[in-house]
PDB file of C-alpha atoms and ligand atoms in Angstrom:
ATOM      1  CA  UNK A  28      61.470 -10.087  18.797  1.00 86.00           C
ATOM      2  CA  UNK A  29      61.868 -11.797  15.768  1.00 85.00           C
ATOM      3  CA  UNK A  30      63.952 -10.127  13.320  1.00 95.00           C
ATOM      4  CA  UNK A  31      65.213 -10.949  10.033  1.00 98.00           C
ATOM      5  CA  UNK A  32      68.825 -10.832   9.173  1.00 98.00           C
ATOM      6  CA  UNK A  33      68.439  -8.210   6.069  1.00 98.00           C
ATOM      7  CA  UNK A  34      65.610  -5.992   4.693  1.00 98.00           C
ATOM      8  CA  UNK A  35      65.053  -4.764   1.320  1.00 98.00           C
ATOM      9  CA  UNK A  36      64.044  -1.388   1.085  1.00 98.00           C
ATOM     10  CA  UNK A  37      62.425   0.197  -2.066  1.00 98.00           C
ATOM     11  CA  UNK A  38      62.387   3.999  -2.287  1.00 98.00           C
ATOM     12  CA  UNK A  39      59.169   5.543  -3.514  1.00 97.00           C
ATOM     13  CA  UNK A  40      60.346   9.137  -2.519  1.00 97.00           C
ATOM     14  CA  UNK A  41      60.493  10.104  -6.412  1.00 97.00           C
ATOM     15  CA  UNK A  42      56.907   8.605  -7.220  1.00 96.00           C
ATOM     16  CA  UNK A  43      54.473   8.937  -4.032  1.00 93.00           C
ATOM     17  CA  UNK A  44      56.625  11.382  -2.359  1.00 92.00           C
ATOM     18  CA  UNK A  45      56.624  13.990  -4.965  1.00 94.00           C
ATOM     19  CA  UNK A  46      53.448  13.350  -6.701  1.00 92.00           C
ATOM     20  CA  UNK A  47      51.480  15.880  -4.496  1.00 88.00           C
ATOM     21  CA  UNK A  48      54.033  18.434  -4.984  1.00 91.00           C
ATOM     22  CA  UNK A  49      52.253  21.755  -6.622  1.00 89.00           C
ATOM     23  CA  UNK A  50      55.331  23.066  -8.201  1.00 93.00           C
ATOM     24  CA  UNK A  51      56.789  20.782 -11.054  1.00 97.00           C
ATOM     25  CA  UNK A  52      60.435  19.405 -10.066  1.00 97.00           C
ATOM     26  CA  UNK A  53      62.733  19.905 -13.056  1.00 98.00           C
ATOM     27  CA  UNK A  54      63.666  16.518 -14.735  1.00 98.00           C
ATOM     28  CA  UNK A  55      67.097  17.242 -14.108  1.00 98.00           C
ATOM     29  CA  UNK A  56      66.653  17.515 -10.311  1.00 98.00           C
ATOM     30  CA  UNK A  57      64.565  14.201 -10.395  1.00 98.00           C
ATOM     31  CA  UNK A  58      67.525  12.424 -12.254  1.00 98.00           C
ATOM     32  CA  UNK A  59      69.847  13.782  -9.749  1.00 98.00           C
ATOM     33  CA  UNK A  60      67.841  12.755  -6.734  1.00 98.00           C
ATOM     34  CA  UNK A  61      67.669   8.989  -8.359  1.00 98.00           C
ATOM     35  CA  UNK A  62      71.553   9.113  -8.675  1.00 98.00           C
ATOM     36  CA  UNK A  63      71.924  10.125  -4.995  1.00 98.00           C
ATOM     37  CA  UNK A  64      69.614   7.406  -3.990  1.00 98.00           C
ATOM     38  CA  UNK A  65      71.498   4.947  -6.308  1.00 98.00           C
ATOM     39  CA  UNK A  66      74.965   6.196  -4.406  1.00 98.00           C
ATOM     40  CA  UNK A  67      73.313   5.119  -1.125  1.00 98.00           C
ATOM     41  CA  UNK A  68      73.050   1.537  -2.317  1.00 98.00           C
ATOM     42  CA  UNK A  69      69.196   1.435  -2.329  1.00 98.00           C
ATOM     43  CA  UNK A  70      68.571  -1.700  -4.548  1.00 98.00           C
ATOM     44  CA  UNK A  71      65.277  -0.313  -5.872  1.00 98.00           C
ATOM     45  CA  UNK A  72      63.566   2.524  -6.906  1.00 98.00           C
ATOM     46  CA  UNK A  73      59.814   3.371  -8.199  1.00 98.00           C
ATOM     47  CA  UNK A  74      61.175   6.353 -10.238  1.00 98.00           C
ATOM     48  CA  UNK A  75      57.784   7.433 -11.646  1.00 98.00           C
ATOM     49  CA  UNK A  76      54.256   6.868 -12.474  1.00 98.00           C
ATOM     50  CA  UNK A  77      53.241   6.352 -16.144  1.00 98.00           C
ATOM     51  CA  UNK A  78      49.889   7.951 -15.582  1.00 96.00           C
ATOM     52  CA  UNK A  79      48.255  10.902 -17.728  1.00 94.00           C
ATOM     53  CA  UNK A  80      49.428  14.286 -17.127  1.00 94.00           C
ATOM     54  CA  UNK A  81      46.487  15.756 -16.506  1.00 94.00           C
ATOM     55  CA  UNK A  82      45.749  13.338 -13.608  1.00 91.00           C
ATOM     56  CA  UNK A  83      48.851  13.740 -12.008  1.00 93.00           C
ATOM     57  CA  UNK A  84      50.860  16.619 -13.729  1.00 95.00           C
ATOM     58  CA  UNK A  85      54.253  16.387 -11.633  1.00 96.00           C
ATOM     59  CA  UNK A  86      54.680  12.622 -13.688  1.00 97.00           C
ATOM     60  CA  UNK A  87      54.353  14.355 -16.761  1.00 97.00           C
ATOM     61  CA  UNK A  88      58.272  13.564 -17.770  1.00 98.00           C
ATOM     62  CA  UNK A  89      58.132   9.569 -16.668  1.00 98.00           C
ATOM     63  CA  UNK A  90      59.668   9.146 -19.945  1.00 98.00           C
ATOM     64  CA  UNK A  91      62.801  11.453 -19.508  1.00 98.00           C
ATOM     65  CA  UNK A  92      63.184  10.297 -15.809  1.00 98.00           C
ATOM     66  CA  UNK A  93      63.432   6.822 -16.893  1.00 98.00           C
ATOM     67  CA  UNK A  94      65.233   6.952 -20.064  1.00 97.00           C
ATOM     68  CA  UNK A  95      68.434   4.974 -20.122  1.00 96.00           C
ATOM     69  CA  UNK A  96      70.792   7.831 -20.495  1.00 97.00           C
ATOM     70  CA  UNK A  97      69.524   9.160 -17.651  1.00 98.00           C
ATOM     71  CA  UNK A  98      69.341   6.277 -15.425  1.00 98.00           C
ATOM     72  CA  UNK A  99      71.727   5.688 -12.198  1.00 98.00           C
ATOM     73  CA  UNK A 100      73.555   2.702 -12.119  1.00 97.00           C
ATOM     74  CA  UNK A 101      73.104  -0.202  -9.906  1.00 97.00           C
ATOM     75  CA  UNK A 102      69.506   0.577  -8.852  1.00 98.00           C
ATOM     76  CA  UNK A 103      66.603  -1.391 -10.361  1.00 98.00           C
ATOM     77  CA  UNK A 104      63.895   1.176 -11.998  1.00 98.00           C
ATOM     78  CA  UNK A 105      60.184   0.059 -11.249  1.00 98.00           C
ATOM     79  CA  UNK A 106      57.241   2.352 -12.466  1.00 98.00           C
ATOM     80  CA  UNK A 107      53.639   2.540 -11.265  1.00 97.00           C
ATOM     81  CA  UNK A 108      50.871   1.986 -13.950  1.00 96.00           C
ATOM     82  CA  UNK A 109      47.290   2.692 -13.899  1.00 92.00           C
ATOM     83  CA  UNK A 110      45.998   1.167 -16.809  1.00 92.00           C
ATOM     84  CA  UNK A 111      47.172  -0.562 -19.895  1.00 93.00           C
ATOM     85  CA  UNK A 112      48.176   2.256 -22.091  1.00 95.00           C
ATOM     86  CA  UNK A 113      50.560   3.043 -18.892  1.00 96.00           C
ATOM     87  CA  UNK A 114      51.982  -0.421 -19.265  1.00 97.00           C
ATOM     88  CA  UNK A 115      52.830  -0.168 -22.612  1.00 97.00           C
ATOM     89  CA  UNK A 116      54.525   3.253 -21.964  1.00 98.00           C
ATOM     90  CA  UNK A 117      56.361   1.807 -19.054  1.00 98.00           C
ATOM     91  CA  UNK A 118      57.364  -1.424 -21.061  1.00 98.00           C
ATOM     92  CA  UNK A 119      58.472   0.966 -23.948  1.00 98.00           C
ATOM     93  CA  UNK A 120      60.735   2.914 -21.819  1.00 97.00           C
ATOM     94  CA  UNK A 121      62.527  -0.251 -20.562  1.00 96.00           C
ATOM     95  CA  UNK A 122      61.971  -0.513 -16.848  1.00 98.00           C
ATOM     96  CA  UNK A 123      62.655  -3.179 -14.564  1.00 98.00           C
ATOM     97  CA  UNK A 124      59.467  -3.774 -12.972  1.00 98.00           C
ATOM     98  CA  UNK A 125      55.983  -2.524 -13.216  1.00 98.00           C
ATOM     99  CA  UNK A 126      53.578  -2.267 -10.697  1.00 97.00           C
ATOM    100  CA  UNK A 127      49.844  -1.610 -10.264  1.00 96.00           C
ATOM    101  CA  UNK A 128      47.404  -0.376  -7.348  1.00 95.00           C
ATOM    102  CA  UNK A 129      44.280  -1.782  -6.958  1.00 97.00           C
ATOM    103  CA  UNK A 130      42.250  -0.285  -3.506  1.00 97.00           C
ATOM    104  CA  UNK A 131      40.513  -2.717  -1.453  1.00 97.00           C
ATOM    105  CA  UNK A 132      37.519  -0.458  -0.781  1.00 96.00           C
ATOM    106  CA  UNK A 133      35.216   0.493  -4.043  1.00 96.00           C
ATOM    107  CA  UNK A 134      34.754   3.629  -2.590  1.00 94.00           C
ATOM    108  CA  UNK A 135      38.729   4.724  -2.942  1.00 94.00           C
ATOM    109  CA  UNK A 136      39.290   2.805  -6.157  1.00 94.00           C
ATOM    110  CA  UNK A 137      36.298   4.763  -8.004  1.00 93.00           C
ATOM    111  CA  UNK A 138      37.933   7.805  -6.703  1.00 91.00           C
ATOM    112  CA  UNK A 139      41.486   6.858  -7.637  1.00 86.00           C
ATOM    113  CA  UNK A 140      41.006   5.374 -11.054  1.00 87.00           C
ATOM    114  CA  UNK A 141      36.962   5.750 -12.085  1.00 90.00           C
ATOM    115  CA  UNK A 142      36.116   2.007 -12.090  1.00 92.00           C
ATOM    116  CA  UNK A 143      35.017  -0.745 -10.121  1.00 96.00           C
ATOM    117  CA  UNK A 144      37.689  -3.128  -8.543  1.00 96.00           C
ATOM    118  CA  UNK A 145      36.304  -6.091 -10.440  1.00 96.00           C
ATOM    119  CA  UNK A 146      37.377  -4.139 -13.654  1.00 95.00           C
ATOM    120  CA  UNK A 147      40.750  -3.100 -12.325  1.00 95.00           C
ATOM    121  CA  UNK A 148      41.475  -6.300 -11.897  1.00 96.00           C
ATOM    122  CA  UNK A 149      40.608  -7.108 -15.400  1.00 97.00           C
ATOM    123  CA  UNK A 150      43.130  -4.825 -16.662  1.00 96.00           C
ATOM    124  CA  UNK A 151      45.906  -5.734 -14.122  1.00 97.00           C
ATOM    125  CA  UNK A 152      45.152  -9.258 -15.909  1.00 97.00           C
ATOM    126  CA  UNK A 153      46.243  -7.584 -19.401  1.00 97.00           C
ATOM    127  CA  UNK A 154      49.216  -5.647 -17.620  1.00 97.00           C
ATOM    128  CA  UNK A 155      50.522  -8.600 -16.061  1.00 98.00           C
ATOM    129  CA  UNK A 156      50.575 -10.560 -19.282  1.00 98.00           C
ATOM    130  CA  UNK A 157      52.236  -7.393 -21.481  1.00 97.00           C
ATOM    131  CA  UNK A 158      54.650  -7.113 -18.777  1.00 98.00           C
ATOM    132  CA  UNK A 159      55.236 -10.823 -18.671  1.00 98.00           C
ATOM    133  CA  UNK A 160      55.729 -11.011 -22.773  1.00 97.00           C
ATOM    134  CA  UNK A 161      58.754  -7.968 -22.405  1.00 97.00           C
ATOM    135  CA  UNK A 162      60.235 -10.244 -19.663  1.00 98.00           C
ATOM    136  CA  UNK A 163      59.558  -7.516 -17.122  1.00 98.00           C
ATOM    137  CA  UNK A 164      58.437  -8.135 -13.479  1.00 98.00           C
ATOM    138  CA  UNK A 165      54.767  -7.373 -12.220  1.00 98.00           C
ATOM    139  CA  UNK A 166      53.661  -6.484  -8.899  1.00 98.00           C
ATOM    140  CA  UNK A 167      50.411  -6.114  -7.779  1.00 98.00           C
ATOM    141  CA  UNK A 168      49.526  -3.269  -5.307  1.00 98.00           C
ATOM    142  CA  UNK A 169      46.636  -3.014  -3.112  1.00 98.00           C
ATOM    143  CA  UNK A 170      45.682  -0.166  -1.572  1.00 97.00           C
ATOM    144  CA  UNK A 171      43.627   0.917   1.499  1.00 96.00           C
ATOM    145  CA  UNK A 172      44.771  -2.623   2.680  1.00 97.00           C
ATOM    146  CA  UNK A 173      44.159  -1.703   6.517  1.00 97.00           C
ATOM    147  CA  UNK A 174      41.505   0.573   6.055  1.00 96.00           C
ATOM    148  CA  UNK A 175      40.055   3.120   3.825  1.00 94.00           C
ATOM    149  CA  UNK A 176      39.271   6.893   4.913  1.00 91.00           C
ATOM    150  CA  UNK A 177      35.774   6.819   3.063  1.00 93.00           C
ATOM    151  CA  UNK A 178      34.598   3.163   4.166  1.00 93.00           C
ATOM    152  CA  UNK A 179      36.656   2.502   7.440  1.00 94.00           C
ATOM    153  CA  UNK A 180      37.482  -0.922   8.320  1.00 95.00           C
ATOM    154  CA  UNK A 181      38.648  -3.187   5.241  1.00 95.00           C
ATOM    155  CA  UNK A 182      37.745  -6.877   6.054  1.00 96.00           C
ATOM    156  CA  UNK A 183      40.831  -9.070   5.917  1.00 96.00           C
ATOM    157  CA  UNK A 184      38.845 -11.730   4.231  1.00 97.00           C
ATOM    158  CA  UNK A 185      38.478  -9.111   0.906  1.00 97.00           C
ATOM    159  CA  UNK A 186      42.344  -8.645   1.331  1.00 98.00           C
ATOM    160  CA  UNK A 187      42.955 -12.284   0.965  1.00 98.00           C
ATOM    161  CA  UNK A 188      40.713 -12.623  -1.795  1.00 98.00           C
ATOM    162  CA  UNK A 189      42.097 -10.096  -3.754  1.00 98.00           C
ATOM    163  CA  UNK A 190      45.655 -11.435  -3.231  1.00 98.00           C
ATOM    164  CA  UNK A 191      44.208 -14.611  -4.339  1.00 98.00           C
ATOM    165  CA  UNK A 192      43.125 -12.662  -7.833  1.00 98.00           C
ATOM    166  CA  UNK A 193      46.530 -11.395  -7.881  1.00 98.00           C
ATOM    167  CA  UNK A 194      48.727 -14.519  -7.495  1.00 98.00           C
ATOM    168  CA  UNK A 195      46.261 -16.310 -10.129  1.00 97.00           C
ATOM    169  CA  UNK A 196      47.493 -13.638 -12.480  1.00 97.00           C
ATOM    170  CA  UNK A 197      51.281 -14.808 -11.643  1.00 97.00           C
ATOM    171  CA  UNK A 198      52.094 -11.548 -10.207  1.00 98.00           C
ATOM    172  CA  UNK A 199      55.768 -11.589  -9.131  1.00 98.00           C
ATOM    173  CA  UNK A 200      55.137  -9.925  -5.650  1.00 98.00           C
ATOM    174  CA  UNK A 201      52.047  -8.206  -3.867  1.00 98.00           C
ATOM    175  CA  UNK A 202      52.732  -4.961  -2.005  1.00 98.00           C
ATOM    176  CA  UNK A 203      50.005  -4.043   0.920  1.00 98.00           C
ATOM    177  CA  UNK A 204      49.666  -0.420   1.360  1.00 97.00           C
ATOM    178  CA  UNK A 205      48.181   1.672   4.012  1.00 96.00           C
ATOM    179  CA  UNK A 206      47.419   4.349   1.879  1.00 93.00           C
ATOM    180  CA  UNK A 207      46.549   6.883   4.672  1.00 91.00           C
ATOM    181  CA  UNK A 208      48.204   5.363   7.836  1.00 93.00           C
ATOM    182  CA  UNK A 209      45.232   3.626   9.428  1.00 95.00           C
ATOM    183  CA  UNK A 210      47.430   0.632  10.434  1.00 97.00           C
ATOM    184  CA  UNK A 211      48.530  -0.724  13.634  1.00 98.00           C
ATOM    185  CA  UNK A 212      51.643  -3.109  14.211  1.00 98.00           C
ATOM    186  CA  UNK A 213      49.169  -5.789  15.605  1.00 98.00           C
ATOM    187  CA  UNK A 214      47.067  -5.597  12.473  1.00 98.00           C
ATOM    188  CA  UNK A 215      49.992  -5.639  10.105  1.00 98.00           C
ATOM    189  CA  UNK A 216      51.540  -8.624  11.762  1.00 98.00           C
ATOM    190  CA  UNK A 217      48.059 -10.610  11.658  1.00 98.00           C
ATOM    191  CA  UNK A 218      47.039  -9.726   7.992  1.00 98.00           C
ATOM    192  CA  UNK A 219      50.450 -10.613   6.847  1.00 98.00           C
ATOM    193  CA  UNK A 220      50.715 -13.819   8.822  1.00 98.00           C
ATOM    194  CA  UNK A 221      47.422 -14.795   7.091  1.00 97.00           C
ATOM    195  CA  UNK A 222      48.776 -14.062   3.741  1.00 98.00           C
ATOM    196  CA  UNK A 223      52.209 -15.838   4.764  1.00 98.00           C
ATOM    197  CA  UNK A 224      50.701 -18.817   5.796  1.00 98.00           C
ATOM    198  CA  UNK A 225      48.831 -19.128   2.717  1.00 98.00           C
ATOM    199  CA  UNK A 226      51.112 -18.599   0.295  1.00 98.00           C
ATOM    200  CA  UNK A 227      54.566 -19.288   1.812  1.00 97.00           C
ATOM    201  CA  UNK A 228      56.360 -18.233  -1.389  1.00 96.00           C
ATOM    202  CA  UNK A 229      55.102 -14.957  -2.246  1.00 97.00           C
ATOM    203  CA  UNK A 230      56.846 -12.106  -2.149  1.00 98.00           C
ATOM    204  CA  UNK A 231      55.087  -9.466  -0.071  1.00 98.00           C
ATOM    205  CA  UNK A 232      56.007  -5.861   0.265  1.00 98.00           C
ATOM    206  CA  UNK A 233      54.474  -3.456   2.827  1.00 98.00           C
ATOM    207  CA  UNK A 234      53.613   0.246   2.570  1.00 98.00           C
ATOM    208  CA  UNK A 235      53.348   2.546   5.230  1.00 97.00           C
ATOM    209  CA  UNK A 236      52.467   5.888   5.592  1.00 95.00           C
ATOM    210  CA  UNK A 237      53.313   7.571   9.111  1.00 94.00           C
ATOM    211  CA  UNK A 238      49.851   9.811   8.715  1.00 93.00           C
ATOM    212  CA  UNK A 239      49.033   8.660  12.785  1.00 93.00           C
ATOM    213  CA  UNK A 240      52.589   8.224  13.975  1.00 95.00           C
ATOM    214  CA  UNK A 241      52.570   4.377  13.477  1.00 97.00           C
ATOM    215  CA  UNK A 242      54.724   3.753  10.732  1.00 97.00           C
ATOM    216  CA  UNK A 243      58.102   2.294  11.714  1.00 98.00           C
ATOM    217  CA  UNK A 244      56.082   0.409  14.357  1.00 98.00           C
ATOM    218  CA  UNK A 245      54.408  -1.129  11.299  1.00 98.00           C
ATOM    219  CA  UNK A 246      57.724  -2.183  10.130  1.00 98.00           C
ATOM    220  CA  UNK A 247      58.197  -3.907  13.489  1.00 98.00           C
ATOM    221  CA  UNK A 248      54.729  -5.692  12.812  1.00 98.00           C
ATOM    222  CA  UNK A 249      55.202  -6.864   9.519  1.00 98.00           C
ATOM    223  CA  UNK A 250      59.286  -8.309  10.353  1.00 98.00           C
ATOM    224  CA  UNK A 251      57.613 -10.227  13.115  1.00 97.00           C
ATOM    225  CA  UNK A 252      55.216 -11.677  10.440  1.00 97.00           C
ATOM    226  CA  UNK A 253      58.334 -12.406   8.480  1.00 97.00           C
ATOM    227  CA  UNK A 254      57.967  -9.656   5.491  1.00 98.00           C
ATOM    228  CA  UNK A 255      61.265  -8.721   4.694  1.00 98.00           C
ATOM    229  CA  UNK A 256      60.503  -6.114   2.067  1.00 98.00           C
ATOM    230  CA  UNK A 257      59.292  -2.307   2.811  1.00 98.00           C
ATOM    231  CA  UNK A 258      58.716   0.517   1.096  1.00 98.00           C
ATOM    232  CA  UNK A 259      59.780   4.218   2.210  1.00 98.00           C
ATOM    233  CA  UNK A 260      60.309   7.766   1.109  1.00 97.00           C
ATOM    234  CA  UNK A 261      63.250   9.956   1.669  1.00 98.00           C
ATOM    235  CA  UNK A 262      62.492  12.761   3.757  1.00 96.00           C
ATOM    236  CA  UNK A 263      59.748  10.708   5.078  1.00 96.00           C
ATOM    237  CA  UNK A 264      57.692  12.974   2.037  1.00 94.00           C
ATOM    238  CA  UNK A 265      54.492  11.705   0.320  1.00 86.00           C
ATOM    239  CA  UNK A 266      51.038  11.294   0.245  1.00 69.00           C
ATOM    240  CA  UNK A 267      48.002  10.177  -2.165  1.00 65.00           C
ATOM    241  CA  UNK A 268      46.374  12.937  -4.044  1.00 63.00           C
ATOM    242  CA  UNK A 269      43.176  11.611  -4.107  1.00 67.00           C
ATOM    243  CA  UNK A 270      43.451  10.979  -0.192  1.00 67.00           C
ATOM    244  CA  UNK A 271      42.119  13.450   2.218  1.00 66.00           C
ATOM    245  CA  UNK A 272      44.469  14.446   5.029  1.00 66.00           C
ATOM    246  CA  UNK A 273      46.992  12.053   3.256  1.00 70.00           C
ATOM    247  CA  UNK A 274      50.650  12.449   4.623  1.00 84.00           C
ATOM    248  CA  UNK A 275      54.170  11.253   4.006  1.00 92.00           C
ATOM    249  CA  UNK A 276      55.144   7.673   3.456  1.00 96.00           C
ATOM    250  CA  UNK A 277      57.555   5.965   6.339  1.00 97.00           C
ATOM    251  CA  UNK A 278      61.084   7.939   6.021  1.00 98.00           C
ATOM    252  CA  UNK A 279      63.803   5.864   4.608  1.00 98.00           C
ATOM    253  CA  UNK A 280      66.784   7.346   6.407  1.00 98.00           C
ATOM    254  CA  UNK A 281      64.613   6.825   9.542  1.00 98.00           C
ATOM    255  CA  UNK A 282      63.592   3.153   8.828  1.00 98.00           C
ATOM    256  CA  UNK A 283      67.538   2.541   7.533  1.00 98.00           C
ATOM    257  CA  UNK A 284      68.803   3.855  10.909  1.00 98.00           C
ATOM    258  CA  UNK A 285      65.977   1.839  12.986  1.00 98.00           C
ATOM    259  CA  UNK A 286      67.085  -1.101  11.282  1.00 98.00           C
ATOM    260  CA  UNK A 287      70.831  -1.037  11.529  1.00 97.00           C
ATOM    261  CA  UNK A 288      70.595  -0.169  15.359  1.00 96.00           C
ATOM    262  CA  UNK A 289      68.698  -3.617  15.579  1.00 97.00           C
ATOM    263  CA  UNK A 290      71.277  -5.234  13.708  1.00 97.00           C
ATOM    264  CA  UNK A 291      69.191  -5.782  10.676  1.00 98.00           C
ATOM    265  CA  UNK A 292      71.130  -5.221   7.220  1.00 98.00           C
ATOM    266  CA  UNK A 293      69.733  -3.247   4.426  1.00 98.00           C
ATOM    267  CA  UNK A 294      73.094  -3.165   2.394  1.00 98.00           C
ATOM    268  CA  UNK A 295      72.720   1.208   2.521  1.00 98.00           C
ATOM    269  CA  UNK A 296      74.681   3.537   3.397  1.00 98.00           C
ATOM    270  CA  UNK A 297      73.027   6.034   6.031  1.00 97.00           C
ATOM    271  CA  UNK A 298      75.448   8.788   5.501  1.00 97.00           C
ATOM    272  CA  UNK A 299      74.649   8.711   1.547  1.00 98.00           C
ATOM    273  CA  UNK A 300      71.366   8.200   2.254  1.00 98.00           C
ATOM    274  CA  UNK A 301      71.269  11.566   4.092  1.00 98.00           C
ATOM    275  CA  UNK A 302      72.802  13.416   1.293  1.00 98.00           C
ATOM    276  CA  UNK A 303      70.126  12.491  -0.677  1.00 98.00           C
ATOM    277  CA  UNK A 304      67.598  13.288   1.822  1.00 98.00           C
ATOM    278  CA  UNK A 305      69.373  16.876   2.120  1.00 98.00           C
ATOM    279  CA  UNK A 306      69.084  16.848  -1.558  1.00 98.00           C
ATOM    280  CA  UNK A 307      65.490  16.373  -1.548  1.00 97.00           C
ATOM    281  CA  UNK A 308      65.056  19.307   1.322  1.00 96.00           C
ATOM    282  CA  UNK A 309      66.936  21.664  -0.721  1.00 97.00           C
ATOM    283  CA  UNK A 310      64.812  20.654  -3.879  1.00 96.00           C
ATOM    284  CA  UNK A 311      61.413  21.405  -2.283  1.00 94.00           C
ATOM    285  CA  UNK A 312      62.628  24.233  -0.242  1.00 93.00           C
ATOM    286  CA  UNK A 313      61.147  23.291   2.935  1.00 92.00           C
ATOM    287  CA  UNK A 314      62.130  21.101   6.275  1.00 92.00           C
ATOM    288  CA  UNK A 315      60.981  17.497   5.951  1.00 94.00           C
ATOM    289  CA  UNK A 316      59.266  14.882   8.318  1.00 93.00           C
ATOM    290  CA  UNK A 317      62.380  12.814   8.522  1.00 95.00           C
ATOM    291  CA  UNK A 318      63.791  12.581  12.275  1.00 96.00           C
ATOM    292  CA  UNK A 319      67.515  11.605  11.627  1.00 97.00           C
ATOM    293  CA  UNK A 320      68.079  14.231   9.244  1.00 95.00           C
ATOM    294  CA  UNK A 321      67.417  16.797  12.243  1.00 94.00           C
ATOM    295  CA  UNK A 322      68.725  14.571  15.033  1.00 92.00           C
ATOM    296  CA  UNK A 323      71.715  13.272  13.056  1.00 92.00           C
ATOM    297  CA  UNK A 324      72.478   9.343  13.411  1.00 92.00           C
ATOM    298  CA  UNK A 325      73.001   8.083  16.955  1.00 89.00           C
ATOM    299  CA  UNK A 326      76.557   6.503  15.793  1.00 84.00           C
ATOM    300  CA  UNK A 327      77.929  10.202  15.192  1.00 79.00           C
ATOM    301  CA  UNK A 328      76.871  11.258  18.936  1.00 76.00           C
ATOM    302  CA  UNK A 329      78.191   8.217  20.618  1.00 77.00           C
ATOM    303  CA  UNK A 330      80.589   6.038  18.224  1.00 70.00           C
ATOM    304  CA  UNK A 331      82.173   4.032  20.647  1.00 60.00           C
ATOM    305  CA  UNK A 332      79.095   2.330  22.275  1.00 54.00           C
TER     306      UNK A 332
HETATM  307 ZN1  LIG B  15      51.599   5.612  -0.424  1.00 75.31          ZN
END
């Protein structure tokens, strides 16, 4: 099996993870969760989305969550932005990276941001320019890259042409999202491989949802193609508010556990990450999908083997 020596994980629990939570999580608790995640050595946090609070009420405190005095040390702060206004707010807050999401399917893009993909690309160009003028990294996200719940299969040629459009904007990376868990590992290996063949230097990030149980298998598919950066959420929480039957992201601590067991480094302290997952579980007041939180790490059961 082709495995990298090291993988970078980006924590998205405080954005993708909680965006559909009906009960507003107090800002102090979000800040405490960010600090717990940082203590585990996670290198980057997608901390919030600068979106209108009417659209996603849970993100109404984006400025406070990313305020300098509230920030956790040693972790980079990224934020999702839907449009120019969001990008301006995120840059004013001083985040380290801004990220947009364009859906590969027109139907989903319209449901998500009420505009055609061509207009989303036009706005992404503006956001990329604003970010780079401010010296901030800009990552172009492509949602429904492996399938759309409204349109079905998404043509790989379409994904490639959208990646080409983002590359032309000078993006600092491209994130392919399996928004509603339709990907399989063979497809992930093929599509990621296709992109890396064409753009060997392009940082490719993969974002999986475990909707149909293939999440961690898809991480293997991505690593087989040479991808070394993945997004995950503590406890395996998450789901898009505009997607039918959406379920959680791949679980960060389960991903870390699997990678470490295979000898792939992440730089993350699993025990500290489990503390963060427990804090998330306590915050949401219900059992979360993460498996290692329930079973305990293998090394705790058999420390000598
Ligand atoms: Zn997602």
